PDB file of C-alpha atoms in Angstrom:
ATOM      1  CA  UNK A   1      26.151  20.204 -11.071  1.00  0.00           C
ATOM      2  CA  UNK A   2      22.754  20.533  -9.400  1.00  0.00           C
ATOM      3  CA  UNK A   3      22.926  19.544  -5.754  1.00  0.00           C
ATOM      4  CA  UNK A   4      20.054  19.096  -3.294  1.00  0.00           C
ATOM      5  CA  UNK A   5      20.492  19.019   0.477  1.00  0.00           C
ATOM      6  CA  UNK A   6      17.749  17.360   2.505  1.00  0.00           C
ATOM      7  CA  UNK A   7      18.579  18.694   5.962  1.00  0.00           C
ATOM      8  CA  UNK A   8      17.149  17.758   9.349  1.00  0.00           C
ATOM      9  CA  UNK A   9      18.187  19.615  12.487  1.00  0.00           C
ATOM     10  CA  UNK A  10      15.943  21.808  14.640  1.00  0.00           C
ATOM     11  CA  UNK A  11      18.475  24.502  15.636  1.00  0.00           C
ATOM     12  CA  UNK A  12      19.996  27.075  13.277  1.00  0.00           C
ATOM     13  CA  UNK A  13      22.836  27.594  15.804  1.00  0.00           C
ATOM     14  CA  UNK A  14      23.845  23.939  15.703  1.00  0.00           C
ATOM     15  CA  UNK A  15      27.056  22.175  14.681  1.00  0.00           C
ATOM     16  CA  UNK A  16      25.073  20.694  11.773  1.00  0.00           C
ATOM     17  CA  UNK A  17      23.801  24.034  10.556  1.00  0.00           C
ATOM     18  CA  UNK A  18      27.321  25.462  10.551  1.00  0.00           C
ATOM     19  CA  UNK A  19      28.504  22.519   8.453  1.00  0.00           C
ATOM     20  CA  UNK A  20      25.582  22.970   6.057  1.00  0.00           C
ATOM     21  CA  UNK A  21      26.381  26.641   5.479  1.00  0.00           C
ATOM     22  CA  UNK A  22      30.085  25.889   4.954  1.00  0.00           C
ATOM     23  CA  UNK A  23      29.229  23.146   2.448  1.00  0.00           C
ATOM     24  CA  UNK A  24      26.841  25.373   0.489  1.00  0.00           C
ATOM     25  CA  UNK A  25      29.421  28.162   0.262  1.00  0.00           C
ATOM     26  CA  UNK A  26      32.080  25.781  -1.029  1.00  0.00           C
ATOM     27  CA  UNK A  27      29.772  24.178  -3.591  1.00  0.00           C
ATOM     28  CA  UNK A  28      28.670  27.556  -4.942  1.00  0.00           C
ATOM     29  CA  UNK A  29      32.289  28.727  -5.068  1.00  0.00           C
ATOM     30  CA  UNK A  30      32.996  25.646  -7.172  1.00  0.00           C
ATOM     31  CA  UNK A  31      30.243  26.579  -9.624  1.00  0.00           C
ATOM     32  CA  UNK A  32      27.500  24.188  -8.493  1.00  0.00           C
ATOM     33  CA  UNK A  33      23.835  25.109  -8.081  1.00  0.00           C
ATOM     34  CA  UNK A  34      22.407  24.250  -4.662  1.00  0.00           C
ATOM     35  CA  UNK A  35      18.897  23.821  -3.298  1.00  0.00           C
ATOM     36  CA  UNK A  36      18.051  22.996   0.325  1.00  0.00           C
ATOM     37  CA  UNK A  37      15.033  21.281   1.837  1.00  0.00           C
ATOM     38  CA  UNK A  38      15.408  22.381   5.462  1.00  0.00           C
ATOM     39  CA  UNK A  39      12.722  20.196   6.983  1.00  0.00           C
ATOM     40  CA  UNK A  40      12.357  21.866  10.382  1.00  0.00           C
ATOM     41  CA  UNK A  41      12.267  25.350   8.838  1.00  0.00           C
ATOM     42  CA  UNK A  42       9.687  24.074   6.339  1.00  0.00           C
ATOM     43  CA  UNK A  43       7.622  22.603   9.199  1.00  0.00           C
ATOM     44  CA  UNK A  44       7.528  19.418   7.173  1.00  0.00           C
ATOM     45  CA  UNK A  45       4.647  17.066   7.929  1.00  0.00           C
ATOM     46  CA  UNK A  46       6.442  13.911   9.021  1.00  0.00           C
ATOM     47  CA  UNK A  47       3.642  11.335   9.023  1.00  0.00           C
ATOM     48  CA  UNK A  48       1.646   9.541   6.352  1.00  0.00           C
ATOM     49  CA  UNK A  49      -2.134   9.706   6.672  1.00  0.00           C
ATOM     50  CA  UNK A  50      -5.218   9.946   4.474  1.00  0.00           C
ATOM     51  CA  UNK A  51      -4.630  13.650   3.859  1.00  0.00           C
ATOM     52  CA  UNK A  52      -1.586  12.753   1.713  1.00  0.00           C
ATOM     53  CA  UNK A  53      -3.816  11.248  -1.008  1.00  0.00           C
ATOM     54  CA  UNK A  54      -6.267  13.793  -2.355  1.00  0.00           C
ATOM     55  CA  UNK A  55      -8.393  11.168  -4.108  1.00  0.00           C
ATOM     56  CA  UNK A  56      -8.776   8.992  -1.011  1.00  0.00           C
ATOM     57  CA  UNK A  57     -12.315   8.851   0.375  1.00  0.00           C
ATOM     58  CA  UNK A  58     -12.113  10.298   3.879  1.00  0.00           C
ATOM     59  CA  UNK A  59     -13.014   7.905   6.670  1.00  0.00           C
ATOM     60  CA  UNK A  60     -12.521   4.732   4.635  1.00  0.00           C
ATOM     61  CA  UNK A  61      -9.773   2.200   5.290  1.00  0.00           C
ATOM     62  CA  UNK A  62      -6.361   3.512   4.253  1.00  0.00           C
ATOM     63  CA  UNK A  63      -4.168   0.991   2.436  1.00  0.00           C
ATOM     64  CA  UNK A  64      -1.096   3.145   2.099  1.00  0.00           C
ATOM     65  CA  UNK A  65       0.629   1.417  -0.820  1.00  0.00           C
ATOM     66  CA  UNK A  66      -2.536   1.181  -2.918  1.00  0.00           C
ATOM     67  CA  UNK A  67      -3.596   4.738  -2.074  1.00  0.00           C
ATOM     68  CA  UNK A  68      -0.090   6.006  -2.800  1.00  0.00           C
ATOM     69  CA  UNK A  69      -0.047   4.272  -6.195  1.00  0.00           C
ATOM     70  CA  UNK A  70      -3.441   5.628  -7.209  1.00  0.00           C
ATOM     71  CA  UNK A  71      -2.660   9.164  -6.030  1.00  0.00           C
ATOM     72  CA  UNK A  72       0.606   9.182  -7.966  1.00  0.00           C
ATOM     73  CA  UNK A  73      -1.057   7.838 -11.127  1.00  0.00           C
ATOM     74  CA  UNK A  74      -3.949  10.310 -10.876  1.00  0.00           C
ATOM     75  CA  UNK A  75      -1.746  13.308  -9.970  1.00  0.00           C
ATOM     76  CA  UNK A  76      -3.482  13.532  -6.604  1.00  0.00           C
ATOM     77  CA  UNK A  77      -0.473  13.868  -4.301  1.00  0.00           C
ATOM     78  CA  UNK A  78      -0.182  16.934  -2.082  1.00  0.00           C
ATOM     79  CA  UNK A  79       1.728  19.982  -3.283  1.00  0.00           C
ATOM     80  CA  UNK A  80       4.518  19.620  -0.703  1.00  0.00           C
ATOM     81  CA  UNK A  81       5.253  16.055  -1.829  1.00  0.00           C
ATOM     82  CA  UNK A  82       5.175  17.002  -5.517  1.00  0.00           C
ATOM     83  CA  UNK A  83       7.594  19.866  -4.839  1.00  0.00           C
ATOM     84  CA  UNK A  84      10.091  17.509  -3.195  1.00  0.00           C
ATOM     85  CA  UNK A  85       9.798  15.012  -6.051  1.00  0.00           C
ATOM     86  CA  UNK A  86      10.477  17.851  -8.502  1.00  0.00           C
ATOM     87  CA  UNK A  87      13.626  18.759  -6.549  1.00  0.00           C
ATOM     88  CA  UNK A  88      14.791  15.139  -6.707  1.00  0.00           C
ATOM     89  CA  UNK A  89      14.151  15.006 -10.445  1.00  0.00           C
ATOM     90  CA  UNK A  90      16.164  18.235 -10.836  1.00  0.00           C
ATOM     91  CA  UNK A  91      19.188  17.158  -8.785  1.00  0.00           C
ATOM     92  CA  UNK A  92      22.328  15.386  -9.955  1.00  0.00           C
ATOM     93  CA  UNK A  93      23.477  14.790  -6.372  1.00  0.00           C
ATOM     94  CA  UNK A  94      21.368  14.506  -3.209  1.00  0.00           C
ATOM     95  CA  UNK A  95      22.957  14.943   0.222  1.00  0.00           C
ATOM     96  CA  UNK A  96      21.061  13.913   3.343  1.00  0.00           C
ATOM     97  CA  UNK A  97      22.413  15.650   6.447  1.00  0.00           C
ATOM     98  CA  UNK A  98      21.255  14.829   9.951  1.00  0.00           C
ATOM     99  CA  UNK A  99      22.317  13.913  13.495  1.00  0.00           C
ATOM    100  CA  UNK A 100      22.277  10.235  14.443  1.00  0.00           C
ATOM    101  CA  UNK A 101      19.419   9.907  16.946  1.00  0.00           C
ATOM    102  CA  UNK A 102      18.763   6.471  18.432  1.00  0.00           C
ATOM    103  CA  UNK A 103      20.882   4.872  15.718  1.00  0.00           C
ATOM    104  CA  UNK A 104      18.947   6.333  12.813  1.00  0.00           C
ATOM    105  CA  UNK A 105      17.756   9.591  11.267  1.00  0.00           C
ATOM    106  CA  UNK A 106      15.393  12.036  13.017  1.00  0.00           C
ATOM    107  CA  UNK A 107      11.719  11.158  12.626  1.00  0.00           C
ATOM    108  CA  UNK A 108      11.030  14.225  10.483  1.00  0.00           C
ATOM    109  CA  UNK A 109      13.507  12.972   7.856  1.00  0.00           C
ATOM    110  CA  UNK A 110      12.124   9.432   7.978  1.00  0.00           C
ATOM    111  CA  UNK A 111       8.731  11.034   7.382  1.00  0.00           C
ATOM    112  CA  UNK A 112      10.157  12.816   4.345  1.00  0.00           C
ATOM    113  CA  UNK A 113      11.125   9.429   2.855  1.00  0.00           C
ATOM    114  CA  UNK A 114       7.764   7.907   3.805  1.00  0.00           C
ATOM    115  CA  UNK A 115       5.837  10.663   2.058  1.00  0.00           C
ATOM    116  CA  UNK A 116       8.083  11.596  -0.888  1.00  0.00           C
ATOM    117  CA  UNK A 117       9.191   8.122  -2.004  1.00  0.00           C
ATOM    118  CA  UNK A 118       5.675   7.221  -3.122  1.00  0.00           C
ATOM    119  CA  UNK A 119       4.573   4.035  -4.831  1.00  0.00           C
ATOM    120  CA  UNK A 120       4.795   4.461  -8.592  1.00  0.00           C
ATOM    121  CA  UNK A 121       7.564   7.018  -8.164  1.00  0.00           C
ATOM    122  CA  UNK A 122      10.299   5.428  -6.038  1.00  0.00           C
ATOM    123  CA  UNK A 123       9.014   1.857  -5.762  1.00  0.00           C
ATOM    124  CA  UNK A 124       6.587  -0.536  -7.435  1.00  0.00           C
ATOM    125  CA  UNK A 125       7.963   0.340 -10.859  1.00  0.00           C
ATOM    126  CA  UNK A 126       9.347  -1.753 -13.712  1.00  0.00           C
ATOM    127  CA  UNK A 127       8.681  -5.278 -14.947  1.00  0.00           C
ATOM    128  CA  UNK A 128       8.168  -8.231 -12.610  1.00  0.00           C
ATOM    129  CA  UNK A 129       8.828 -11.591 -14.246  1.00  0.00           C
ATOM    130  CA  UNK A 130      11.160 -14.602 -13.998  1.00  0.00           C
ATOM    131  CA  UNK A 131      14.174 -12.470 -14.919  1.00  0.00           C
ATOM    132  CA  UNK A 132      13.399  -9.163 -13.250  1.00  0.00           C
ATOM    133  CA  UNK A 133      11.874  -8.080  -9.948  1.00  0.00           C
ATOM    134  CA  UNK A 134      11.078  -4.484 -10.786  1.00  0.00           C
ATOM    135  CA  UNK A 135      13.394  -1.494 -11.163  1.00  0.00           C
ATOM    136  CA  UNK A 136      15.119  -1.281  -7.791  1.00  0.00           C
ATOM    137  CA  UNK A 137      18.443  -1.901  -6.040  1.00  0.00           C
ATOM    138  CA  UNK A 138      20.596  -0.193  -8.644  1.00  0.00           C
ATOM    139  CA  UNK A 139      17.845   0.708 -11.080  1.00  0.00           C
ATOM    140  CA  UNK A 140      14.869   3.019 -10.785  1.00  0.00           C
ATOM    141  CA  UNK A 141      13.884   6.654 -10.765  1.00  0.00           C
ATOM    142  CA  UNK A 142      17.170   7.775  -9.155  1.00  0.00           C
ATOM    143  CA  UNK A 143      19.471   5.871 -11.517  1.00  0.00           C
ATOM    144  CA  UNK A 144      22.344   8.074 -12.661  1.00  0.00           C
ATOM    145  CA  UNK A 145      22.134  10.325  -9.599  1.00  0.00           C
ATOM    146  CA  UNK A 146      24.596  10.283  -6.688  1.00  0.00           C
ATOM    147  CA  UNK A 147      23.594  10.396  -3.036  1.00  0.00           C
ATOM    148  CA  UNK A 148      25.247  10.209   0.344  1.00  0.00           C
ATOM    149  CA  UNK A 149      24.749  11.160   3.980  1.00  0.00           C
ATOM    150  CA  UNK A 150      26.532  13.626   6.226  1.00  0.00           C
ATOM    151  CA  UNK A 151      25.922  12.406   9.767  1.00  0.00           C
ATOM    152  CA  UNK A 152      26.921  13.682  13.182  1.00  0.00           C
ATOM    153  CA  UNK A 153      27.180  11.494  16.276  1.00  0.00           C
ATOM    154  CA  UNK A 154      27.923  12.276  19.903  1.00  0.00           C
ATOM    155  CA  UNK A 155      30.029   9.177  20.588  1.00  0.00           C
ATOM    156  CA  UNK A 156      33.633   8.487  19.758  1.00  0.00           C
ATOM    157  CA  UNK A 157      34.614   6.725  16.549  1.00  0.00           C
ATOM    158  CA  UNK A 158      35.772   3.674  18.542  1.00  0.00           C
ATOM    159  CA  UNK A 159      32.229   3.300  19.914  1.00  0.00           C
ATOM    160  CA  UNK A 160      31.042   2.704  16.339  1.00  0.00           C
ATOM    161  CA  UNK A 161      33.827   0.336  15.279  1.00  0.00           C
ATOM    162  CA  UNK A 162      33.578  -3.380  14.494  1.00  0.00           C
ATOM    163  CA  UNK A 163      34.200  -4.210  18.167  1.00  0.00           C
ATOM    164  CA  UNK A 164      32.612  -1.054  19.586  1.00  0.00           C
ATOM    165  CA  UNK A 165      29.643  -1.222  21.921  1.00  0.00           C
ATOM    166  CA  UNK A 166      27.362   0.534  19.409  1.00  0.00           C
ATOM    167  CA  UNK A 167      28.241  -1.739  16.509  1.00  0.00           C
ATOM    168  CA  UNK A 168      30.001  -0.913  13.255  1.00  0.00           C
ATOM    169  CA  UNK A 169      28.740   2.365  11.799  1.00  0.00           C
ATOM    170  CA  UNK A 170      28.585   0.763   8.342  1.00  0.00           C
ATOM    171  CA  UNK A 171      26.191  -1.880   9.676  1.00  0.00           C
ATOM    172  CA  UNK A 172      24.084   0.762  11.438  1.00  0.00           C
ATOM    173  CA  UNK A 173      23.778   2.747   8.202  1.00  0.00           C
ATOM    174  CA  UNK A 174      23.148  -0.218   5.879  1.00  0.00           C
ATOM    175  CA  UNK A 175      19.331   0.171   6.051  1.00  0.00           C
ATOM    176  CA  UNK A 176      19.726   3.809   4.978  1.00  0.00           C
ATOM    177  CA  UNK A 177      22.468   3.482   2.363  1.00  0.00           C
ATOM    178  CA  UNK A 178      21.245   0.237   0.819  1.00  0.00           C
ATOM    179  CA  UNK A 179      17.571   0.133   1.755  1.00  0.00           C
ATOM    180  CA  UNK A 180      16.608   3.774   1.202  1.00  0.00           C
ATOM    181  CA  UNK A 181      19.165   5.175  -1.258  1.00  0.00           C
ATOM    182  CA  UNK A 182      20.325   2.241  -3.382  1.00  0.00           C
ATOM    183  CA  UNK A 183      16.793   0.804  -3.555  1.00  0.00           C
ATOM    184  CA  UNK A 184      15.383   3.547  -5.836  1.00  0.00           C
ATOM    185  CA  UNK A 185      18.553   3.579  -7.930  1.00  0.00           C
ATOM    186  CA  UNK A 186      20.960   6.106  -6.420  1.00  0.00           C
ATOM    187  CA  UNK A 187      24.680   5.570  -6.855  1.00  0.00           C
ATOM    188  CA  UNK A 188      25.565   5.663  -3.162  1.00  0.00           C
ATOM    189  CA  UNK A 189      28.770   7.297  -1.935  1.00  0.00           C
ATOM    190  CA  UNK A 190      30.317   6.442   1.440  1.00  0.00           C
ATOM    191  CA  UNK A 191      28.873   8.607   4.215  1.00  0.00           C
ATOM    192  CA  UNK A 192      30.736  11.419   5.928  1.00  0.00           C
ATOM    193  CA  UNK A 193      30.376  10.637   9.638  1.00  0.00           C
ATOM    194  CA  UNK A 194      31.478  13.177  12.220  1.00  0.00           C
ATOM    195  CA  UNK A 195      32.029  11.829  15.744  1.00  0.00           C
ATOM    196  CA  UNK A 196      32.240  13.529  19.167  1.00  0.00           C
ATOM    197  CA  UNK A 197      30.105  16.517  18.198  1.00  0.00           C
ATOM    198  CA  UNK A 198      28.809  16.806  21.768  1.00  0.00           C
ATOM    199  CA  UNK A 199      32.285  17.889  22.845  1.00  0.00           C
ATOM    200  CA  UNK A 200      31.542  21.266  21.221  1.00  0.00           C
ATOM    201  CA  UNK A 201      35.261  21.895  20.832  1.00  0.00           C
ATOM    202  CA  UNK A 202      36.634  24.165  18.132  1.00  0.00           C
ATOM    203  CA  UNK A 203      39.111  21.448  17.195  1.00  0.00           C
ATOM    204  CA  UNK A 204      36.360  18.907  16.523  1.00  0.00           C
ATOM    205  CA  UNK A 205      34.358  21.406  14.462  1.00  0.00           C
ATOM    206  CA  UNK A 206      37.325  22.514  12.353  1.00  0.00           C
ATOM    207  CA  UNK A 207      38.238  18.899  11.582  1.00  0.00           C
ATOM    208  CA  UNK A 208      34.605  18.180  10.703  1.00  0.00           C
ATOM    209  CA  UNK A 209      34.408  21.196   8.395  1.00  0.00           C
ATOM    210  CA  UNK A 210      37.636  20.105   6.707  1.00  0.00           C
ATOM    211  CA  UNK A 211      36.186  16.636   6.013  1.00  0.00           C
ATOM    212  CA  UNK A 212      32.936  18.062   4.660  1.00  0.00           C
ATOM    213  CA  UNK A 213      34.674  20.592   2.420  1.00  0.00           C
ATOM    214  CA  UNK A 214      36.992  17.911   1.045  1.00  0.00           C
ATOM    215  CA  UNK A 215      33.906  15.894   0.089  1.00  0.00           C
ATOM    216  CA  UNK A 216      32.323  18.939  -1.549  1.00  0.00           C
ATOM    217  CA  UNK A 217      35.509  19.446  -3.579  1.00  0.00           C
ATOM    218  CA  UNK A 218      35.559  15.809  -4.722  1.00  0.00           C
ATOM    219  CA  UNK A 219      31.876  15.120  -5.026  1.00  0.00           C
ATOM    220  CA  UNK A 220      32.165  13.743  -8.572  1.00  0.00           C
ATOM    221  CA  UNK A 221      35.338  11.708  -8.010  1.00  0.00           C
ATOM    222  CA  UNK A 222      34.538   9.762  -4.837  1.00  0.00           C
ATOM    223  CA  UNK A 223      34.263   6.040  -5.502  1.00  0.00           C
ATOM    224  CA  UNK A 224      30.755   4.766  -4.682  1.00  0.00           C
ATOM    225  CA  UNK A 225      29.872   1.771  -2.549  1.00  0.00           C
ATOM    226  CA  UNK A 226      29.802  -1.189  -4.967  1.00  0.00           C
ATOM    227  CA  UNK A 227      26.437  -2.657  -4.014  1.00  0.00           C
ATOM    228  CA  UNK A 228      25.324  -5.633  -6.064  1.00  0.00           C
ATOM    229  CA  UNK A 229      22.497  -4.784  -8.463  1.00  0.00           C
ATOM    230  CA  UNK A 230      19.378  -6.886  -8.104  1.00  0.00           C
ATOM    231  CA  UNK A 231      18.711  -7.765 -11.754  1.00  0.00           C
ATOM    232  CA  UNK A 232      22.282  -8.240 -12.982  1.00  0.00           C
ATOM    233  CA  UNK A 233      22.873 -11.914 -12.227  1.00  0.00           C
ATOM    234  CA  UNK A 234      24.050 -12.071  -8.601  1.00  0.00           C
ATOM    235  CA  UNK A 235      20.630 -12.838  -7.117  1.00  0.00           C
ATOM    236  CA  UNK A 236      18.142 -15.616  -7.750  1.00  0.00           C
ATOM    237  CA  UNK A 237      14.824 -14.348  -9.064  1.00  0.00           C
ATOM    238  CA  UNK A 238      12.098 -14.524  -7.849  1.00  0.00           C
ATOM    239  CA  UNK A 239      13.679 -15.683  -4.553  1.00  0.00           C
ATOM    240  CA  UNK A 240      15.847 -12.529  -4.342  1.00  0.00           C
ATOM    241  CA  UNK A 241      18.587 -14.369  -2.475  1.00  0.00           C
ATOM    242  CA  UNK A 242      22.269 -14.091  -3.295  1.00  0.00           C
ATOM    243  CA  UNK A 243      23.499 -17.006  -5.393  1.00  0.00           C
ATOM    244  CA  UNK A 244      25.811 -19.437  -3.618  1.00  0.00           C
ATOM    245  CA  UNK A 245      29.501 -18.725  -4.076  1.00  0.00           C
ATOM    246  CA  UNK A 246      29.120 -15.197  -5.444  1.00  0.00           C
ATOM    247  CA  UNK A 247      30.600 -13.586  -2.343  1.00  0.00           C
ATOM    248  CA  UNK A 248      34.177 -13.924  -1.120  1.00  0.00           C
ATOM    249  CA  UNK A 249      34.663 -16.630   1.562  1.00  0.00           C
ATOM    250  CA  UNK A 250      35.596 -13.951   4.085  1.00  0.00           C
ATOM    251  CA  UNK A 251      32.425 -11.908   3.463  1.00  0.00           C
ATOM    252  CA  UNK A 252      29.654 -12.149   6.018  1.00  0.00           C
ATOM    253  CA  UNK A 253      26.541 -10.272   7.087  1.00  0.00           C
ATOM    254  CA  UNK A 254      25.849  -7.116   5.023  1.00  0.00           C
ATOM    255  CA  UNK A 255      29.207  -7.345   3.245  1.00  0.00           C
ATOM    256  CA  UNK A 256      27.926 -10.140   1.006  1.00  0.00           C
ATOM    257  CA  UNK A 257      25.848  -7.501  -0.813  1.00  0.00           C
ATOM    258  CA  UNK A 258      28.926  -5.451  -1.743  1.00  0.00           C
ATOM    259  CA  UNK A 259      31.261  -6.366  -4.597  1.00  0.00           C
ATOM    260  CA  UNK A 260      34.739  -6.505  -3.098  1.00  0.00           C
ATOM    261  CA  UNK A 261      37.752  -5.250  -5.059  1.00  0.00           C
TER     262      UNK A 261
END
């Protein structure tokens, strides 16, 4: 399989970088082809501005969605963005690896999504009518591809539990897994979350490497998160609200958007 890592950590001596190298070795040993977008090493531009749209008239008002659409349609996106879109088109599996900073991804990785997931490519595609609301949430440019996150956190697992002070890690990651990966059509696998990385103990690292390598070995067999697809009958259109009674009585909050076994 063709596997793309989108990696965001500033230090090549880090816990994350060691995990990345171990994962790449295992995937290549297993016969996969791997590419890496190492955003800090690439000095990735992490903000959207008028320079991203080569056909935008400098100094005029920038309406990002409209400018993004027109630049995509006219093949006027910058070379770095086009290169990342080509990597996505090439990949069968995309792995996003990053430390959890302030309950989300580092800004450089968020900037990668902002710039690469352009209008006309990752959103604002497909038919909009009384039965469909575009190709998204289970359909779209990434349909048929798998994606998941490998995330490191300094706190203990209990801190990110249902009753933990930080909130449930699955709730924290819902905007990423559902809103950024499922939205353009990825089949989303459960994340690999490594806790207590700030302890810097050999024991913690070895356990983390074991978990990551197990995922690399089973990358095609892992059961995905069963998010409800937008245009397949569970949601009212054009309201885009879940139909009454579709969820289980015990489901609340984000869980109503997941089909329970």
